CSV table of C-alpha atoms in Angstrom, one decimal:
chain,number,residue,atom,x,y,z
A,1,LYS,CA,0.0,0.0,0.0
A,2,ASN,CA,2.9,2.4,0.7
A,3,HIS,CA,4.7,1.4,-2.5
A,4,VAL,CA,3.0,4.2,-4.4
A,5,ARG,CA,4.0,6.8,-1.9
A,6,LYS,CA,7.6,5.5,-1.7
A,7,PHE,CA,7.8,5.5,-5.5
A,8,LEU,CA,6.6,9.1,-5.7
A,9,ARG,CA,9.2,10.2,-3.1
A,10,ALA,CA,11.9,8.6,-5.2
A,11,ILE,CA,11.1,10.5,-8.4
A,12,PRO,CA,13.6,13.3,-9.3
A,13,PHE,CA,12.9,16.9,-8.4
A,14,LYS,CA,12.3,18.0,-12.1
A,15,TRP,CA,9.2,15.7,-12.0
A,16,ARG,CA,7.8,17.4,-8.8
A,17,ALA,CA,5.0,19.2,-10.7
A,18,LYS,CA,3.7,15.9,-12.1
A,19,VAL,CA,4.0,14.2,-8.7
A,20,THR,CA,2.0,17.0,-7.1
A,21,VAL,CA,-0.8,16.7,-9.7
A,22,ILE,CA,-1.0,12.9,-9.1
A,23,LYS,CA,-1.1,13.3,-5.4
A,24,GLU,CA,-4.0,15.8,-5.7
A,25,ALA,CA,-6.0,14.0,-8.4
A,26,LYS,CA,-5.6,10.4,-7.3
A,27,ASP,CA,-6.4,8.4,-4.2
A,28,LEU,CA,-2.9,7.1,-3.4
A,29,THR,CA,-4.3,4.4,-1.1
A,30,THR,CA,-6.1,2.7,-4.0
A,31,LEU,CA,-3.9,3.7,-6.9
A,32,PRO,CA,-2.1,0.6,-8.4
A,33,LEU,CA,1.6,1.0,-9.0
A,34,ASP,CA,1.1,-0.2,-12.6
A,35,GLU,CA,-1.3,2.7,-13.3
A,36,LEU,CA,1.2,5.2,-11.7
A,37,THR,CA,4.1,4.0,-13.8
A,38,GLY,CA,2.0,4.0,-16.9
A,39,ASN,CA,0.9,7.6,-16.2
A,40,LEU,CA,4.5,8.7,-15.7
A,41,LYS,CA,5.7,6.9,-18.9
A,42,VAL,CA,3.0,8.8,-20.9
A,43,TYR,CA,4.2,12.1,-19.3
A,44,GLU,CA,7.8,11.3,-20.2
A,45,MET,CA,6.8,10.6,-23.8
A,46,ILE,CA,5.0,14.0,-23.9
A,47,LEU,CA,8.1,15.7,-22.6
A,48,GLU,CA,10.3,14.0,-25.1
A,49,ASN,CA,8.0,15.0,-28.0
A,50,ASP,CA,8.0,18.6,-26.8
A,51,GLY,CA,11.8,18.5,-26.6
A,52,VAL,CA,11.9,19.2,-22.9
A,53,VAL,CA,13.6,15.9,-22.0
A,54,SER,CA,15.8,13.9,-24.3
A,55,LYS,CA,17.8,10.8,-23.7
A,56,THR,CA,21.0,12.6,-24.4
A,57,THR,CA,20.4,15.1,-21.7
A,58,THR,CA,19.7,12.4,-19.1
A,59,LYS,CA,23.0,10.7,-19.7
A,60,GLU,CA,26.3,12.2,-18.9
A,61,LYS,CA,28.0,13.7,-21.9
A,62,VAL,CA,31.6,12.5,-22.3
A,63,LYS,CA,34.3,14.2,-24.4
A,64,SER,CA,37.4,12.4,-25.2
A,65,LEU,CA,40.6,13.9,-26.6
A,66,ASP,CA,43.3,12.2,-28.6
A,67,LEU,CA,46.7,13.3,-27.5
A,68,LYS,CA,49.7,12.9,-29.7
A,69,ALA,CA,53.2,13.0,-28.4
A,70,LYS,CA,55.9,14.6,-30.5
A,71,VAL,CA,59.5,13.8,-29.8
A,72,THR,CA,62.0,16.5,-30.6
A,73,ARG,CA,65.8,16.3,-30.2
A,74,GLU,CA,67.8,19.3,-29.4
A,75,GLN,CA,71.2,19.6,-30.9
A,76,THR,CA,73.9,20.5,-28.5
A,77,SER,CA,77.0,22.0,-29.8
A,78,ASP,CA,80.2,21.2,-28.0
A,79,ASN,CA,82.5,24.1,-28.8
A,80,SER,CA,85.1,23.4,-26.2
A,81,ASP,CA,88.6,24.0,-27.6
A,82,SER,CA,91.0,22.6,-25.0
């Protein structure tokens, strides 16, 4: 029975508006977890279609650099006239 409430507490802050709407519109004591997850999946699809959320923004972007080593030799002149 508390699974729905625990699930709603674990949702990220950027979803807080949707969580508030669900809490106000639904009876959480009788709301099945499957219905809640379905509702949230539909909301996520709407956000993705609107361009608000994309899969690339949810993952960490990684940049890699290729480094090349260049070996240079300095010429030393030995001008010692002994």
